[in-house]
Coordinates of C-alpha atoms in Angstrom, one line a residue:
M1 CA 30.2 160.5 49.1
S2 CA 29.7 159.6 52.7
N3 CA 27.2 157.3 54.2
E4 CA 25.0 160.3 55.2
M5 CA 22.1 159.3 53.0
Q6 CA 18.4 160.2 53.2
P7 CA 16.6 158.3 56.0
V8 CA 15.2 154.9 54.9
P9 CA 11.4 155.0 54.9
S10 CA 9.8 153.2 57.8
H11 CA 9.4 149.4 57.5
F12 CA 9.3 146.3 59.7
I13 CA 13.1 146.0 60.0
K14 CA 13.3 149.5 61.4
N15 CA 10.5 148.6 63.8
I16 CA 12.6 145.7 65.1
I17 CA 15.7 147.9 65.5
N18 CA 13.6 150.6 67.2
E19 CA 12.4 148.0 69.7
D20 CA 15.9 146.6 70.3
L21 CA 17.2 150.1 71.0
K22 CA 14.3 150.8 73.3
N23 CA 15.2 147.6 75.3
G24 CA 19.0 148.3 75.3
K25 CA 19.7 145.2 73.3
N26 CA 23.2 144.9 71.8
D27 CA 24.3 147.7 74.1
S28 CA 22.1 149.9 71.9
R29 CA 24.4 149.3 68.9
V30 CA 23.3 148.9 65.2
H31 CA 25.9 147.1 63.2
T32 CA 24.9 145.6 59.8
R33 CA 26.9 144.1 56.9
F34 CA 26.6 143.6 53.2
P35 CA 27.9 140.1 52.5
P36 CA 28.2 139.2 48.8
E37 CA 29.7 136.0 47.5
P38 CA 32.4 136.9 45.0
N39 CA 31.2 134.6 42.3
G40 CA 29.7 137.1 39.8
Y41 CA 28.9 140.8 39.4
L42 CA 26.3 142.5 41.5
H43 CA 22.9 143.2 40.0
I44 CA 20.0 145.6 40.8
G45 CA 18.7 143.3 43.4
H46 CA 21.9 143.6 45.3
A47 CA 21.6 147.4 45.1
K48 CA 18.5 147.1 47.2
S49 CA 20.4 145.2 49.9
I50 CA 23.4 147.6 49.7
C51 CA 21.1 150.6 50.2
L52 CA 19.2 148.9 53.0
N53 CA 22.2 147.8 55.0
F54 CA 24.3 150.9 54.6
G55 CA 21.3 153.2 54.9
L56 CA 20.2 151.6 58.2
A57 CA 23.7 151.9 59.6
S58 CA 23.8 155.6 58.6
E59 CA 20.4 156.4 60.0
Y60 CA 21.1 154.8 63.4
N61 CA 24.6 156.2 63.6
G62 CA 25.9 152.6 63.4
L63 CA 28.3 150.7 61.3
C64 CA 28.1 148.6 58.1
N65 CA 30.8 146.1 57.0
L66 CA 31.5 145.0 53.5
R67 CA 32.3 141.3 53.8
F68 CA 33.0 138.7 51.1
D69 CA 31.6 135.3 51.9
D70 CA 34.3 133.6 49.9
T71 CA 33.8 130.0 50.9
N72 CA 33.7 128.4 47.5
P73 CA 37.0 128.8 45.6
I74 CA 35.7 127.0 42.5
K75 CA 33.4 129.8 41.5
E76 CA 35.2 132.8 43.1
D77 CA 37.6 135.3 41.5
V78 CA 39.5 138.5 42.3
E79 CA 37.7 140.1 39.4
Y80 CA 34.4 139.8 41.2
V81 CA 35.9 141.1 44.4
E82 CA 37.2 144.2 42.7
S83 CA 33.9 144.8 40.7
I84 CA 31.8 144.5 43.9
Q85 CA 33.9 147.1 45.7
E86 CA 33.7 149.4 42.7
D87 CA 29.9 149.0 42.6
V88 CA 29.4 149.7 46.3
R89 CA 31.6 152.9 46.1
W90 CA 29.8 154.0 42.9
L91 CA 26.4 153.8 44.7
G92 CA 27.8 156.2 47.2
F93 CA 28.7 154.1 50.2
D94 CA 31.9 153.7 52.3
W95 CA 32.8 150.8 54.5
E96 CA 35.8 152.8 55.7
D97 CA 38.2 150.3 57.3
R98 CA 35.7 147.5 57.6
L99 CA 36.5 145.3 54.7
F100 CA 36.4 141.6 55.7
Y101 CA 36.4 138.2 54.1
A102 CA 35.0 134.9 55.5
S103 CA 38.4 133.5 54.6
D104 CA 39.8 135.8 57.4
Y105 CA 38.1 133.4 59.8
F106 CA 38.9 130.0 58.3
Q107 CA 41.1 129.0 61.3
Q108 CA 38.5 130.2 63.8
M109 CA 35.8 128.3 62.0
Y110 CA 37.9 125.2 61.9
D111 CA 38.5 125.4 65.6
Y112 CA 34.8 125.9 66.2
A113 CA 34.1 122.8 64.1
E114 CA 36.5 120.8 66.3
G115 CA 34.5 122.1 69.3
L116 CA 31.3 120.8 67.8
I117 CA 32.9 117.4 67.2
E118 CA 34.1 117.2 70.8
A119 CA 30.6 118.2 72.0
G120 CA 29.1 115.3 69.9
K121 CA 27.3 117.8 67.7
A122 CA 29.2 117.1 64.4
Y123 CA 30.5 114.0 62.7
V124 CA 32.5 112.9 59.6
C125 CA 30.3 111.2 57.1
D126 CA 31.5 108.9 54.3
L127 CA 28.3 109.0 52.2
S128 CA 28.6 110.5 48.8
A129 CA 26.7 113.7 47.9
E130 CA 24.1 111.6 46.1
E131 CA 23.6 109.2 49.0
I132 CA 23.2 112.2 51.4
R133 CA 20.5 113.6 49.1
R134 CA 18.8 110.2 48.9
T135 CA 18.8 109.6 52.7
R136 CA 17.7 113.2 53.5
G137 CA 14.0 112.3 53.1
T138 CA 11.2 114.5 51.7
L139 CA 8.9 117.2 52.9
T140 CA 6.5 114.5 54.1
E141 CA 9.0 111.7 55.1
P142 CA 11.8 111.9 57.6
G143 CA 15.4 111.3 56.6
T144 CA 17.5 108.3 57.4
G145 CA 20.5 108.6 59.7
S146 CA 23.9 108.1 58.2
P147 CA 25.6 104.8 59.2
F148 CA 28.5 107.0 60.3
R149 CA 26.4 109.2 62.5
N150 CA 27.4 107.5 65.8
R151 CA 31.1 107.6 65.4
S152 CA 33.0 108.5 68.5
A153 CA 34.2 112.1 69.0
E154 CA 37.8 110.8 68.9
E155 CA 37.3 109.0 65.6
N156 CA 35.5 112.0 64.1
L157 CA 38.2 114.4 65.3
D158 CA 40.9 112.2 63.8
L159 CA 39.1 111.9 60.5
F160 CA 38.4 115.7 60.4
R161 CA 42.0 116.5 61.0
R162 CA 43.1 114.1 58.3
M163 CA 40.6 115.8 55.9
K164 CA 42.3 119.1 56.7
A165 CA 45.7 117.4 56.0
G166 CA 44.6 116.4 52.5
E167 CA 44.5 112.6 53.0
F168 CA 41.2 112.0 51.4
E169 CA 39.8 112.6 47.9
E170 CA 37.2 115.2 47.0
G171 CA 33.7 114.0 47.7
S172 CA 34.9 111.1 49.8
R173 CA 34.0 112.6 53.2
V174 CA 32.2 115.7 54.6
L175 CA 31.6 117.0 58.1
R176 CA 28.0 117.1 59.0
A177 CA 26.1 118.7 61.9
K178 CA 24.3 116.2 64.1
I179 CA 20.9 117.7 64.6
D180 CA 17.6 116.0 63.7
M181 CA 17.0 113.7 60.6
A182 CA 13.2 113.9 61.3
S183 CA 13.1 117.7 61.5
P184 CA 10.3 119.3 59.4
N185 CA 12.9 121.8 58.2
M186 CA 15.1 120.0 55.6
N187 CA 18.0 122.4 56.4
M188 CA 18.2 120.8 59.9
R189 CA 18.6 117.2 58.7
D190 CA 22.3 116.9 59.5
P191 CA 23.5 119.6 57.1
V192 CA 27.0 119.5 55.6
L193 CA 29.3 121.9 57.4
Y194 CA 32.6 121.2 55.5
R195 CA 33.6 119.6 52.2
I196 CA 36.9 118.7 50.7
S197 CA 38.1 120.8 47.7
F198 CA 41.6 121.0 46.4
A199 CA 40.8 124.2 44.4
A200 CA 43.1 127.1 45.1
H201 CA 41.5 130.0 46.9
H202 CA 41.9 133.5 45.6
R203 CA 43.2 134.7 49.0
T204 CA 44.5 131.6 50.9
G205 CA 45.9 129.8 47.9
T206 CA 46.4 126.0 48.7
Q207 CA 46.6 126.5 52.5
W208 CA 43.2 124.9 52.9
C209 CA 41.7 121.8 51.2
I210 CA 38.5 121.8 53.3
Y211 CA 36.1 124.7 53.1
P212 CA 33.1 125.7 55.2
M213 CA 29.6 125.7 53.7
Y214 CA 27.9 129.0 53.4
D215 CA 25.3 128.2 56.1
Y216 CA 28.0 127.5 58.6
A217 CA 30.4 130.3 57.7
H218 CA 27.8 133.0 57.5
P219 CA 26.5 133.1 61.1
L220 CA 30.0 132.7 62.5
S221 CA 31.3 135.6 60.3
D222 CA 28.5 137.7 61.6
A223 CA 29.3 136.8 65.2
Y224 CA 33.1 137.4 64.8
E225 CA 32.3 140.9 63.5
S226 CA 29.8 141.7 66.3
I227 CA 26.9 142.2 63.8
T228 CA 23.7 143.0 65.5
H229 CA 21.2 142.7 62.7
S230 CA 22.0 140.2 59.9
I231 CA 19.6 141.2 57.1
C232 CA 19.0 138.6 54.4
T233 CA 16.6 138.0 51.6
L234 CA 13.5 135.9 52.1
E235 CA 14.9 132.6 50.7
F236 CA 17.1 132.4 53.8
E237 CA 14.1 132.3 56.1
D238 CA 14.2 128.5 56.2
H239 CA 17.9 128.6 57.0
R240 CA 17.5 130.8 60.1
P241 CA 17.1 127.8 62.5
L242 CA 20.5 126.5 61.3
Y243 CA 21.9 130.0 61.6
D244 CA 20.8 130.0 65.3
W245 CA 21.8 126.4 65.9
T246 CA 25.3 127.1 64.7
L247 CA 25.8 129.9 67.2
N248 CA 23.9 128.2 70.0
A249 CA 25.6 124.8 69.7
L250 CA 28.6 126.1 71.7
D251 CA 26.7 128.9 73.4
Y252 CA 28.3 131.6 71.3
K253 CA 27.5 135.2 72.5
P254 CA 26.7 137.8 71.5
H255 CA 24.2 136.4 69.1
P256 CA 23.4 138.3 65.9
Q257 CA 19.7 138.3 64.8
Q258 CA 18.9 137.2 61.3
I259 CA 16.0 139.1 59.7
E260 CA 14.6 138.3 56.2
F261 CA 13.1 140.7 53.7
A262 CA 11.7 140.2 50.2
R263 CA 14.2 140.2 47.4
L264 CA 13.8 142.5 44.4
N265 CA 12.0 141.0 41.4
L266 CA 11.6 143.1 38.3
T267 CA 9.3 142.5 35.3
R268 CA 11.1 141.1 32.2
T269 CA 14.3 140.9 34.2
V270 CA 16.2 137.8 35.1
M271 CA 18.3 138.2 38.2
S272 CA 19.4 134.6 38.7
K273 CA 23.2 134.7 39.0
R274 CA 23.4 131.4 37.3
L275 CA 21.6 132.7 34.2
L276 CA 23.6 135.9 34.2
R277 CA 26.8 134.0 34.3
A278 CA 25.7 131.8 31.5
L279 CA 24.9 134.9 29.3
V280 CA 28.4 136.1 29.8
E281 CA 30.1 132.7 29.3
T282 CA 28.2 131.8 26.2
G283 CA 28.8 135.2 24.6
A284 CA 25.1 136.1 24.5
V285 CA 26.1 139.5 25.8
D286 CA 29.4 141.4 25.6
G287 CA 30.3 141.0 29.3
W288 CA 29.0 141.6 32.8
D289 CA 28.8 145.3 32.0
D290 CA 26.8 144.9 28.8
P291 CA 24.2 147.8 29.0
R292 CA 21.4 145.2 28.6
M293 CA 22.4 143.4 31.7
P294 CA 20.7 144.1 35.1
T295 CA 24.1 144.2 36.7
I296 CA 25.1 147.4 38.5
S297 CA 28.1 147.7 36.1
G298 CA 25.7 147.2 33.1
L299 CA 23.3 149.9 34.4
R300 CA 26.3 152.2 35.1
R301 CA 27.6 151.8 31.5
R302 CA 24.1 152.3 30.1
G303 CA 23.9 155.6 31.8
Y304 CA 22.0 155.1 35.0
T305 CA 23.1 157.2 37.9
P306 CA 23.6 156.2 41.5
E307 CA 21.1 158.8 42.6
A308 CA 18.4 157.2 40.4
I309 CA 19.1 153.7 41.7
R310 CA 19.1 154.8 45.4
D311 CA 15.8 156.7 44.7
F312 CA 14.4 153.5 43.2
C313 CA 15.4 151.4 46.2
D314 CA 13.8 153.9 48.5
R315 CA 10.6 153.9 46.5
I316 CA 10.1 150.1 46.3
G317 CA 10.4 149.9 50.1
V318 CA 11.1 146.9 52.3
A319 CA 8.5 144.2 52.6
K320 CA 8.2 140.7 54.2
S321 CA 6.4 139.1 51.3
N322 CA 7.7 138.6 47.7
S323 CA 6.2 140.7 44.9
V324 CA 7.2 141.9 41.4
V325 CA 8.1 145.5 40.8
D326 CA 7.4 147.0 37.3
I327 CA 10.7 148.0 35.6
A328 CA 8.8 151.2 34.6
L329 CA 9.5 152.5 38.1
L330 CA 13.3 152.2 37.6
E331 CA 12.9 154.0 34.3
Y332 CA 10.8 156.7 36.0
C333 CA 13.6 157.3 38.6
I334 CA 16.3 157.9 36.0
R335 CA 14.1 160.3 34.1
E336 CA 13.3 162.2 37.3
D337 CA 17.0 162.4 38.2
L338 CA 18.2 163.6 34.8
K339 CA 15.4 165.9 33.6
L340 CA 16.7 169.1 35.2
K341 CA 20.4 168.1 35.1
V342 CA 21.3 167.4 31.5
P343 CA 21.2 169.5 28.3
R344 CA 18.7 168.8 25.6
V345 CA 20.1 168.5 22.2
M346 CA 19.1 167.3 18.7
G347 CA 20.1 163.9 17.3
V348 CA 18.7 162.4 14.1
L349 CA 18.8 158.6 14.5
N350 CA 17.5 157.6 11.1
P351 CA 18.6 160.5 8.8
L352 CA 16.7 161.7 5.7
K353 CA 18.4 164.6 3.8
V354 CA 16.4 167.7 3.2
I355 CA 17.6 170.4 0.8
I356 CA 16.1 173.9 1.3
T357 CA 16.2 175.0 -2.3
N358 CA 15.5 178.7 -1.7
Y359 CA 18.1 179.0 1.1
P360 CA 21.5 180.5 0.0
E361 CA 23.9 177.7 -1.1
A362 CA 26.8 178.8 1.0
G363 CA 24.6 180.3 3.7
V364 CA 25.1 179.5 7.4
E365 CA 23.1 181.0 10.2
E366 CA 23.7 180.8 13.9
L367 CA 20.6 180.2 15.9
R368 CA 20.1 180.3 19.7
A369 CA 19.0 177.0 21.4
E370 CA 17.9 176.4 25.0
N371 CA 20.0 173.9 26.8
N372 CA 17.1 172.8 29.1
P373 CA 13.8 174.6 29.0
E374 CA 12.9 173.2 32.4
N375 CA 16.1 174.6 33.9
P376 CA 16.8 178.1 32.5
E377 CA 20.0 178.4 34.5
M378 CA 21.6 176.0 32.1
G379 CA 21.6 178.8 29.5
H380 CA 21.8 178.6 25.7
R381 CA 24.1 177.3 23.0
P382 CA 24.8 178.4 19.4
L383 CA 23.2 176.2 16.7
Q384 CA 24.3 176.3 13.0
F385 CA 21.6 176.2 10.3
S386 CA 22.4 175.6 6.7
R387 CA 20.8 174.8 3.3
E388 CA 21.1 171.0 3.8
I389 CA 19.8 169.4 6.9
Y390 CA 18.8 165.9 8.2
I391 CA 15.4 165.1 9.7
E392 CA 14.1 161.8 11.0
R393 CA 13.0 159.5 8.2
E394 CA 9.8 158.7 10.2
D395 CA 9.0 162.4 10.3
F396 CA 8.0 162.3 6.6
M397 CA 5.1 160.4 4.9
E398 CA 4.0 160.7 1.3
D399 CA 0.4 159.7 2.1
P400 CA -0.1 160.6 5.8
P401 CA -3.0 159.5 7.9
K402 CA -5.4 162.1 9.3
K403 CA -3.5 162.8 12.6
F404 CA 0.0 162.8 11.2
F405 CA 1.2 166.4 11.8
R406 CA 4.7 166.1 10.5
L407 CA 6.1 166.6 7.0
A408 CA 4.3 165.5 3.8
P409 CA 4.1 166.7 0.2
G410 CA 2.7 170.3 0.2
R411 CA 2.6 170.5 4.0
E412 CA 4.4 172.9 6.2
V413 CA 6.2 172.2 9.6
R414 CA 8.5 174.2 11.8
L415 CA 12.1 173.2 12.3
K416 CA 13.0 173.5 16.0
Y417 CA 14.7 176.9 16.8
A418 CA 14.6 177.7 13.0
Y419 CA 12.1 178.3 10.2
I420 CA 8.9 176.9 8.8
I421 CA 9.6 174.7 5.7
K422 CA 7.3 173.3 3.1
C423 CA 7.9 170.0 1.2
E424 CA 7.9 170.7 -2.6
A425 CA 9.4 167.5 -4.1
V426 CA 10.4 163.9 -3.2
I427 CA 13.6 162.4 -4.7
R428 CA 13.9 158.7 -5.1
D429 CA 16.7 156.2 -5.8
E430 CA 16.1 155.2 -9.5
A431 CA 17.1 151.6 -8.8
T432 CA 15.3 150.9 -5.5
G433 CA 12.6 153.5 -5.4
E434 CA 13.6 154.4 -1.9
I435 CA 13.2 158.1 -0.9
V436 CA 16.7 159.5 -0.6
E437 CA 16.0 163.3 -0.4
L438 CA 13.3 165.9 0.1
H439 CA 13.3 169.3 -1.6
C440 CA 11.7 172.0 0.5
T441 CA 11.4 175.7 0.7
Y442 CA 11.6 177.9 3.8
D443 CA 9.8 181.1 4.7
P444 CA 12.5 183.6 5.9
N445 CA 9.9 185.5 7.8
T446 CA 9.2 182.6 10.2
R447 CA 12.5 182.5 12.2
S448 CA 11.8 181.3 15.7
G449 CA 11.6 184.1 18.2
E450 CA 11.1 186.6 15.4
D451 CA 8.2 185.2 13.5
K452 CA 5.7 187.8 12.4
S453 CA 4.2 185.8 9.5
G454 CA 1.1 184.8 11.4
K455 CA 1.5 181.2 10.1
K456 CA 0.3 178.4 12.3
V457 CA 1.6 174.8 11.9
K458 CA 0.9 171.8 14.1
G459 CA 4.2 170.0 13.7
T460 CA 7.7 170.8 15.0
L461 CA 10.7 168.7 13.9
H462 CA 14.2 168.3 15.3
W463 CA 17.0 168.4 12.7
V464 CA 20.8 168.5 12.3
S465 CA 22.8 170.6 9.8
A466 CA 24.3 168.3 7.2
E467 CA 27.4 170.5 7.0
H468 CA 28.0 170.9 10.7
G469 CA 26.5 167.8 12.3
I470 CA 28.8 164.9 13.3
P471 CA 28.2 161.2 12.8
A472 CA 27.6 159.0 15.8
E473 CA 26.7 155.5 16.6
V474 CA 23.5 155.2 18.6
R475 CA 22.6 152.0 20.5
L476 CA 19.0 151.5 21.3
Y477 CA 18.2 148.9 24.0
D478 CA 15.1 146.8 24.7
H479 CA 14.5 144.2 27.3
L480 CA 17.0 141.3 27.1
Y481 CA 14.2 138.7 27.4
L482 CA 10.9 138.3 25.6
D483 CA 9.2 136.8 28.6
E484 CA 7.2 139.2 30.8
S485 CA 8.5 137.9 34.1
E486 CA 11.5 136.3 35.7
T487 CA 11.6 132.5 35.2
E488 CA 13.9 130.8 37.6
G489 CA 12.9 127.3 36.6
A490 CA 13.1 127.6 32.8
E491 CA 15.6 129.2 30.4
P492 CA 14.1 132.6 29.3
V493 CA 13.9 133.5 25.6
L494 CA 16.4 136.1 24.5
N495 CA 15.0 139.1 22.6
P496 CA 16.8 139.3 19.2
D497 CA 16.1 143.1 19.1
S498 CA 17.5 143.8 22.5
R499 CA 20.1 146.0 20.9
I500 CA 19.8 148.0 17.7
K501 CA 22.8 150.0 16.3
L502 CA 22.0 153.1 14.2
A503 CA 24.2 155.5 12.2
A504 CA 23.0 158.8 13.5
M505 CA 23.8 162.5 13.0
V506 CA 24.0 164.7 16.1
E507 CA 24.7 168.4 16.9
P508 CA 28.3 169.6 16.6
C509 CA 28.2 170.5 20.3
L510 CA 28.6 166.8 21.1
Q511 CA 32.0 166.6 19.3
K512 CA 33.9 166.6 22.6
T513 CA 31.6 164.4 24.6
V514 CA 33.4 162.3 27.3
T515 CA 32.5 158.8 28.4
G516 CA 29.5 158.8 30.8
E517 CA 28.3 162.2 29.9
H518 CA 24.5 162.5 29.8
F519 CA 22.1 164.2 27.3
Q520 CA 18.5 164.2 26.4
F521 CA 18.0 163.8 22.6
L522 CA 14.8 165.6 21.8
R523 CA 11.9 163.2 21.3
H524 CA 14.1 160.2 21.6
G525 CA 15.1 159.9 25.3
Y526 CA 18.1 160.1 27.6
F527 CA 21.5 159.0 26.3
S528 CA 25.0 158.5 27.7
A529 CA 28.3 158.3 26.0
D530 CA 29.7 154.7 26.0
P531 CA 33.3 153.7 26.8
D532 CA 33.5 152.4 23.2
S533 CA 33.7 156.0 22.0
R534 CA 37.0 157.2 20.5
E535 CA 38.2 160.2 18.6
G536 CA 36.1 160.5 15.5
H537 CA 33.6 157.9 16.6
I538 CA 31.2 158.7 19.4
V539 CA 28.9 156.0 20.7
F540 CA 25.7 156.8 22.6
N541 CA 23.6 154.4 24.7
R542 CA 20.0 155.2 25.1
I543 CA 19.3 154.9 28.8
V544 CA 15.6 155.2 28.6
S545 CA 13.0 156.7 26.2
L546 CA 10.9 159.7 27.0
R547 CA 7.7 157.7 27.3
D548 CA 6.9 157.5 31.0
T549 CA 5.1 154.2 31.4
W550 CA 5.2 154.5 35.2
A551 CA 3.4 157.8 35.3
K552 CA 0.7 156.4 33.1
I553 CA 0.3 153.4 35.4
Q554 CA 0.0 155.6 38.4
K555 CA -2.6 157.8 36.6
A556 CA -4.6 154.8 35.7
E557 CA -4.6 153.5 39.3
S558 CA -5.6 156.8 40.8

C-alpha cells in the first residue's frame, strides 16, 4: 500500500504547517520522520505517531523518513530493527529509499562536538553519574558547577579525543554541554552529550567506544536529513530548549522545528517500554507478539487489521494535552472494519452433546447458511445437520430464571438454520453428577425457510454437528492487567485470567483455515487463526467480543 492515505483530520500541528506553507518557510516543504529507538517492539502508541508522521507527509505531498535513533548499543538489537520495519510496512506505509540510522551520522556528530568544545560550549567532566545527579540541583535550587567546567578548550579537546581512542574506563568521563547550571529547566543544566561505552553496536561494531546521548543526536539527525517538522510526544516538551540550543550553538541551518503532541494512553493498558520488556524477559507473556500485548505485532497476531488501527488513530485525533482513551474505541474500530468483510460461522466453545432421538440415526441433511447477513454478496455455504450435535453448555439450564429463553427441560428452541427442538431428558455422569448429554426431539415441519408449523419460540441457538464438526483450540483474551489505568510509577497487577484456552468444536468449513484468516463466531465475537495452528490442530484467537461497549458509551453521552 502506498502513502496515499485518507487526510488526517485538522488539528494544531496542521495549523502550524499551514502557516509555515503560507509564509514560504522551509521552501514550502514538509518533511517529517518517524524515529524509533530499536530497543523493543513498537506498541499501539507508536502507531499513532507512525500514522501522524506518514499521514502528514502524504497529505502535504511531502516526505517521511524512517530513522532508527540507535545511540545506546547496550539495549539495541537487530531483531528490534527488523520488527519495526515490518510493523511500519504492515500499517501500510512506505519510507521508499529514506531508511536512516543515527549511527549513519556518528562521525558528523563527533565533529560537531569538537566544534562545541573549540567554541567553549562543551567540556569533559570527570564527575561520576551520581555526582552529576547530586550537583544538578532541584526544581527550586540551582545546580552547582562541575569543578572541571572551566577547563581550557585545548585540554577538553585532548581529553575528548582520548575518550574516543578508548583510553578511559566507562563512567570515568563524559562530555557535557556548557549552558546554565541555574536554568529553571533541568535539561539545560550542563546536560551530558557523550558517554563512554565499550558495548558493540549492532551496525558499527566496536568502531566507537563513545556514544552520543539521545537529546544531542536527535536534533542533529533531524538537521542532517533536512526535516522541517520534528513531531514528538509531549514528554519531550521540556527537552525542546536543548534541541534548539544544540542546533543554535554552532548556528546550524536550516533549523527543524520540534512540535509536541499528547502521547496515546489507553485504559487498562501499560505502554511503558520498560514494563513491556520485563513481561517478555520474565516469561509473563509468550513474547513480544503475545496477543495480550499492546505491541503492534501482538495486535497483528491477535487479529487486528491495519485498517482498524489507522481508523482508531484518526478517531482519537491529535491534541496538545494528555488524556486517556477508552480501549473500547479500539475494539469498536476492529468490529467496524470486519463486520462486512468476514464470514459468520458457528463455533461451540464449551460443548454439550445433544442427541435428537427422533432423527434418523444415519441421517445427514445439508442446510443452507448465510455467510454474512449484512453483506448478501458473500453468498451462502452448505451446512451439515445430523442426529448428534453440540450446543453451548451455557445455553442449557435445568431450572432457568424467568428471562432465560434458551434450552431447558420441556422447552423448545430453534437451532440456527435448522429445526425447532425440545428437551426431553437430561443425562448425568453417575460418578460426578455433571450433565453430559441432552436428549431432545425435533419437529420435522419446522425447517428454517420452510417452516409452516406456526410455532413461535423465543430462543435461537448456534450448534455444530458432532459427526462433521472439527475440534479447535480457542483462546479467549482479557486485559493483561487488573488495574483500570496505566501506572508508570508502580508495577501493575497481572490478570490471571488474561488468557483462557478452550477445546471447542467448529463448523467443517473451517478445516482449511490459514493463519491470519478472520471469522465471526456467532454470538461469541471476531476470531483470527493463530500461527500456532498446524494440520489437524487449528487455533483461533478471539480478537474482540460482539459486545460494543464504545457504542453504549456514546449512546449514554448523547
